[in-house]
Coordinates of C-alpha atoms in Angstrom, one line a residue:
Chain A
X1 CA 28.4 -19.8 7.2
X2 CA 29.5 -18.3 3.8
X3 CA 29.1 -14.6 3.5
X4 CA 29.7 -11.4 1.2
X5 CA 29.5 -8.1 2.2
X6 CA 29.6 -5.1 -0.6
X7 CA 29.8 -1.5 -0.1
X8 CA 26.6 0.6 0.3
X9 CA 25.2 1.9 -2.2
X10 CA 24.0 3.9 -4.4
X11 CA 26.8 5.3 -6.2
X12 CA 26.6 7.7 -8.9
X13 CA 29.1 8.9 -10.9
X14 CA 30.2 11.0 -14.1
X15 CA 31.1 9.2 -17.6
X16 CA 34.7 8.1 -17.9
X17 CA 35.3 8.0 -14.1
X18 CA 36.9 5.2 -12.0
X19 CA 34.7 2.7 -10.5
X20 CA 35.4 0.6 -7.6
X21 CA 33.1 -1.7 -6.0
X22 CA 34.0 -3.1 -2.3
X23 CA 33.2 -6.7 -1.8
X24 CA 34.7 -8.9 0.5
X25 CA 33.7 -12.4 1.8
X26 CA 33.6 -14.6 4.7
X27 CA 33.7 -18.8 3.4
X28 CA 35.2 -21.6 4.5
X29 CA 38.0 -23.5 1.9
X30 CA 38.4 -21.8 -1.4
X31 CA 35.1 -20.5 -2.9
X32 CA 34.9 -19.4 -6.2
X33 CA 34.0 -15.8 -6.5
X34 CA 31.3 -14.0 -9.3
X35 CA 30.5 -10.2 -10.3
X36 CA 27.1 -10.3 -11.6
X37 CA 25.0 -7.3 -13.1
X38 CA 21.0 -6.5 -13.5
X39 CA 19.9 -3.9 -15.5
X40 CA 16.5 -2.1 -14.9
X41 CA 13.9 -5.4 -15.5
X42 CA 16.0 -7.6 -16.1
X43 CA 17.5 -11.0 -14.8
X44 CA 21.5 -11.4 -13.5
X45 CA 23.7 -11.7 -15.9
X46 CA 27.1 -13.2 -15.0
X47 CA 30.0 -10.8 -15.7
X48 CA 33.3 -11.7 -14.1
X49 CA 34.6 -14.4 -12.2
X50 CA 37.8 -16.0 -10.6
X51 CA 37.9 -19.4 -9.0
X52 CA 41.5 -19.3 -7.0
X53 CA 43.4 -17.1 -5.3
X54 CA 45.2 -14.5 -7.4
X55 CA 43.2 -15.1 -10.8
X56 CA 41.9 -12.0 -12.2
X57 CA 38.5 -12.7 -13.9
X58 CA 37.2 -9.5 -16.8
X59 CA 34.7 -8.3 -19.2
X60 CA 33.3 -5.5 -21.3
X61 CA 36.6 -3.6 -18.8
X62 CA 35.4 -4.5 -15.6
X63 CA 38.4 -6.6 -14.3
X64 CA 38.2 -7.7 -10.1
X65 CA 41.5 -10.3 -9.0
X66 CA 40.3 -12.5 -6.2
X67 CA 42.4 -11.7 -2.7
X68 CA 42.6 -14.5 -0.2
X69 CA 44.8 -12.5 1.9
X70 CA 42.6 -9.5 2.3
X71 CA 39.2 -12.0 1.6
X72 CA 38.4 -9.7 -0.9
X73 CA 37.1 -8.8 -4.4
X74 CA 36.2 -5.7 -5.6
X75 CA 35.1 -4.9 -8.9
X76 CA 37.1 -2.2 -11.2
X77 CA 36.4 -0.3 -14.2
X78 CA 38.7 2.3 -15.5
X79 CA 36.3 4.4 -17.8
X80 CA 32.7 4.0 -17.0
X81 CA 30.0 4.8 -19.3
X82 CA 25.8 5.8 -18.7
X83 CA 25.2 1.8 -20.2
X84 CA 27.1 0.8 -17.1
X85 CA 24.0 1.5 -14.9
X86 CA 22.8 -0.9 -13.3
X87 CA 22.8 -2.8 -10.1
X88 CA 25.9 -5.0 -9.4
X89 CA 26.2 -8.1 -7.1
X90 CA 29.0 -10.3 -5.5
X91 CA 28.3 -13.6 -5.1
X92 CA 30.6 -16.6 -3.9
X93 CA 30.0 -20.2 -4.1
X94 CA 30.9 -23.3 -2.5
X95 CA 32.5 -26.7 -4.0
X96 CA 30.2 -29.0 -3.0
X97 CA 28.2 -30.7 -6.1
X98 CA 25.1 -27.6 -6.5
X99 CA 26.8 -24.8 -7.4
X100 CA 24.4 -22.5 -4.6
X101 CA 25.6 -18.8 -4.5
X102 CA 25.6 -16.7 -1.8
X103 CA 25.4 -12.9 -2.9
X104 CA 25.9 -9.7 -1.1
X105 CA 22.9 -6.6 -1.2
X106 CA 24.1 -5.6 -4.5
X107 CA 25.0 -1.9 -5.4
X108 CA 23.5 0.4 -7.6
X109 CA 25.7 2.6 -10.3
X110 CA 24.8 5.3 -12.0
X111 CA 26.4 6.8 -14.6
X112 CA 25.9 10.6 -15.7
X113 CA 26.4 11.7 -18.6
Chain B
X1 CA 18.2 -19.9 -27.3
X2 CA 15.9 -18.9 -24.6
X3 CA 18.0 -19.9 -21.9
X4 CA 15.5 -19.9 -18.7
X5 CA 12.0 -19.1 -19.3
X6 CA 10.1 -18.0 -16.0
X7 CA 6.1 -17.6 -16.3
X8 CA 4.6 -15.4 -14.9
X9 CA 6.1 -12.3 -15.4
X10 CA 3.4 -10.6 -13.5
X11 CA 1.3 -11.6 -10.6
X12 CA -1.3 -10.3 -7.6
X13 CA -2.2 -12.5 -5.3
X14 CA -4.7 -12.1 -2.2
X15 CA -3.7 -13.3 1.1
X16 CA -3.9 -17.0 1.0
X17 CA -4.3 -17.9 -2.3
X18 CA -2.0 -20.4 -3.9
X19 CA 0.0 -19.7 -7.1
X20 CA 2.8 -21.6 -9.1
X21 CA 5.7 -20.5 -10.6
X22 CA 7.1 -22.4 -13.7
X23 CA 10.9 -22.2 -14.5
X24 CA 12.3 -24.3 -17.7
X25 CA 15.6 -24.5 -18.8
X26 CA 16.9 -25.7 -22.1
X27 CA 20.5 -25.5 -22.0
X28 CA 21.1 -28.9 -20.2
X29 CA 22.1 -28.6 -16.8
X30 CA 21.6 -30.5 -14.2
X31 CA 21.3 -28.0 -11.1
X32 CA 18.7 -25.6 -10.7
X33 CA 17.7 -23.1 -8.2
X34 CA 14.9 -20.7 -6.5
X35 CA 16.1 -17.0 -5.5
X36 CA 14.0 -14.4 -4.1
X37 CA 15.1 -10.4 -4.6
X38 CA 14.7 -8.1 -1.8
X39 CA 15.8 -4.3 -1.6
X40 CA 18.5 -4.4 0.4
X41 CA 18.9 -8.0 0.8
X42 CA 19.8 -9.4 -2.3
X43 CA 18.9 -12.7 -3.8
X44 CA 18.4 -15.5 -1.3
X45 CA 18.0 -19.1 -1.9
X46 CA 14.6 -20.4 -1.1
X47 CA 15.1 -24.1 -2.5
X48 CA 17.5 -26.0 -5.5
X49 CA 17.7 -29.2 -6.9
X50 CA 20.9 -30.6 -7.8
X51 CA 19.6 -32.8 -10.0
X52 CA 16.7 -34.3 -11.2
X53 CA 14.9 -36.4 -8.7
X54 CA 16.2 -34.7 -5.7
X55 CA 15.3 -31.3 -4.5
X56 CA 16.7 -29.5 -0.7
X57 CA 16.0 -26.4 1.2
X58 CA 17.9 -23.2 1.1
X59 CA 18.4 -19.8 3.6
X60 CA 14.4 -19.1 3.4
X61 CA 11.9 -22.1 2.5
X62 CA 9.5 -21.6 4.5
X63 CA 6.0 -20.9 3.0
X64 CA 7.0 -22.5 0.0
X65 CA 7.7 -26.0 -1.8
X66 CA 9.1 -27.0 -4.7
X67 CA 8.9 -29.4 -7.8
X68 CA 11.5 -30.9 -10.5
X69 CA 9.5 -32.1 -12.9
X70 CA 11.9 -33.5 -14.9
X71 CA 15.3 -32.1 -15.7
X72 CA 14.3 -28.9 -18.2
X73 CA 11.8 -28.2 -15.2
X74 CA 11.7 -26.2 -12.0
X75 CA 8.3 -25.6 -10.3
X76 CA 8.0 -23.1 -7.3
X77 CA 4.8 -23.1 -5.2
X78 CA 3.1 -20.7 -2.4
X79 CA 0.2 -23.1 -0.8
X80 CA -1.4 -19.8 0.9
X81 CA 0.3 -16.6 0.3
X82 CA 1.1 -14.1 2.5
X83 CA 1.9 -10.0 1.9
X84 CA 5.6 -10.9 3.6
X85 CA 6.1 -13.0 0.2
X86 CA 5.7 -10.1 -2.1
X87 CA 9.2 -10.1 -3.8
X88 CA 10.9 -10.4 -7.2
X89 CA 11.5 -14.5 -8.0
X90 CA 14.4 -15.7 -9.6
X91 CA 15.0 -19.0 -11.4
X92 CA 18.9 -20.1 -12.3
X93 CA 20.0 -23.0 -13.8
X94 CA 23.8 -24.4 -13.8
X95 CA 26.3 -27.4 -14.0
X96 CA 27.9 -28.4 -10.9
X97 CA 30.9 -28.2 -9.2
X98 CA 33.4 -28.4 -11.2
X99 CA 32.4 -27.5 -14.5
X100 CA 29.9 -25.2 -12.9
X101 CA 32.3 -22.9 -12.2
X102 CA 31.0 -20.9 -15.5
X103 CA 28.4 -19.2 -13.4
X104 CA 24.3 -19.5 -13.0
X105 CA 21.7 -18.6 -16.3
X106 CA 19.0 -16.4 -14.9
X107 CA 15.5 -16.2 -15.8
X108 CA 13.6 -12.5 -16.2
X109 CA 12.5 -12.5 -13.4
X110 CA 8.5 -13.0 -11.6
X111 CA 7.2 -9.9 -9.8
X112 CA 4.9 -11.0 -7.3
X113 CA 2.5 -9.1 -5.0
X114 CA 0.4 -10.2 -2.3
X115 CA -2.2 -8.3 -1.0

């Protein structure tokens, strides 16, 4: 079956660092592929997503470029900031009418000041 | 715009009791689904329905059943509750395949805890 895996977690690191985020996927066909985010108490909000191979989905600059090569995702930001904290989940989801998602164990950032 | 609304917020339950968890969505869409939030696990699907009128199970449903009320409406229900349900409850909504390719609409979240 469908599957994302994501790097452990946590990771904590200074303002204006790099961020990467691992994700890659296992899926059969041509998923589409979401970044989501959570902050403390709060639902998932959707912040990045590709649906083909190549596209480069970004927002608030996160960017991640979907990698069917590689099956592959990871999520990017050059400059990271303390209101990037927060916990951060790949998802994936099939074409097949319900748009069910399939997430990986999420990752949790933090930003120091 | 509320979005999803999810009631409870909060709720403590006693080993098998039965609770219901109401989702309602107002932005339209046809599919809607039933996560539940683990550490380490992520979200898992526990039950959608596609659309109205037809409902289906997902990676964990046992222990639970589900309701669509209508379209806006999303009901989620533990018949005897158990401390191994204790978790964080999610409720999404979305369009399908293709035009839901613009992502899920979370709910807040319910906080649950069975003792």
């Amino acid at each position: 079956g469908n599957s994302v895996t994501q790097m452990e977690g946590p990771v904590t690191l200074s303002e204006e660092a790099f961020l990467t985020i691992n994700c890659t996927y296992t899926a059969t066909g041509y998923p589409s592929l979401f970044w989501y985010v959570q902050y403390p108490g709060e639902g998932l909000q959707l912040l990045l997503k590709a649906t083909k191979a190549d596209d480069k989905g970004s927002n608030k600059g996160f960017e991640a470029t979907y990698r069917k090569e590689t099956t592959s995702f990871h999520l990017e930001k050059g400059s990271v900031q303390v209101s990037d904290s927060a916990v951060y989940f790949c998802a994936l989801s099939d074409h097949q009418g319900a748009q069910k998602l399939v997430f990986g164990q999420g990752t949790r950032l933090t930003i120091n000041p | 715009n509320a979005g999803v609304t999810q009631t409870p917020k909060f709720q403590v339950l006693k080993t098998g009791q039965s609770m219901t968890l109401q989702c309602a969505q107002d932005m339209n869409h046809n599919s809607m689904y039933w996560y539940r939030q683990d550490p380490g696990m992520g979200l898992r699907l526990i039950y959608y329905s596609a659309s109205e009128g037809t409902t289906d199970k997902g990676e964990v449903p046992n222990g639970y059943n589900v309701s669509r009320l209508n379209k806006r409406e999303f009901s989620l229900r533990l018949e005897s509750a158990a401390p191994s349900q204790t978790s964080v409850y999610f409720c999404a909504s979305s369009e399908a395949y293709p035009t839901g390719n613009y992502g899920y609409t979370f709910g807040s979240g319910t906080r649950l805890t069975v003792v």
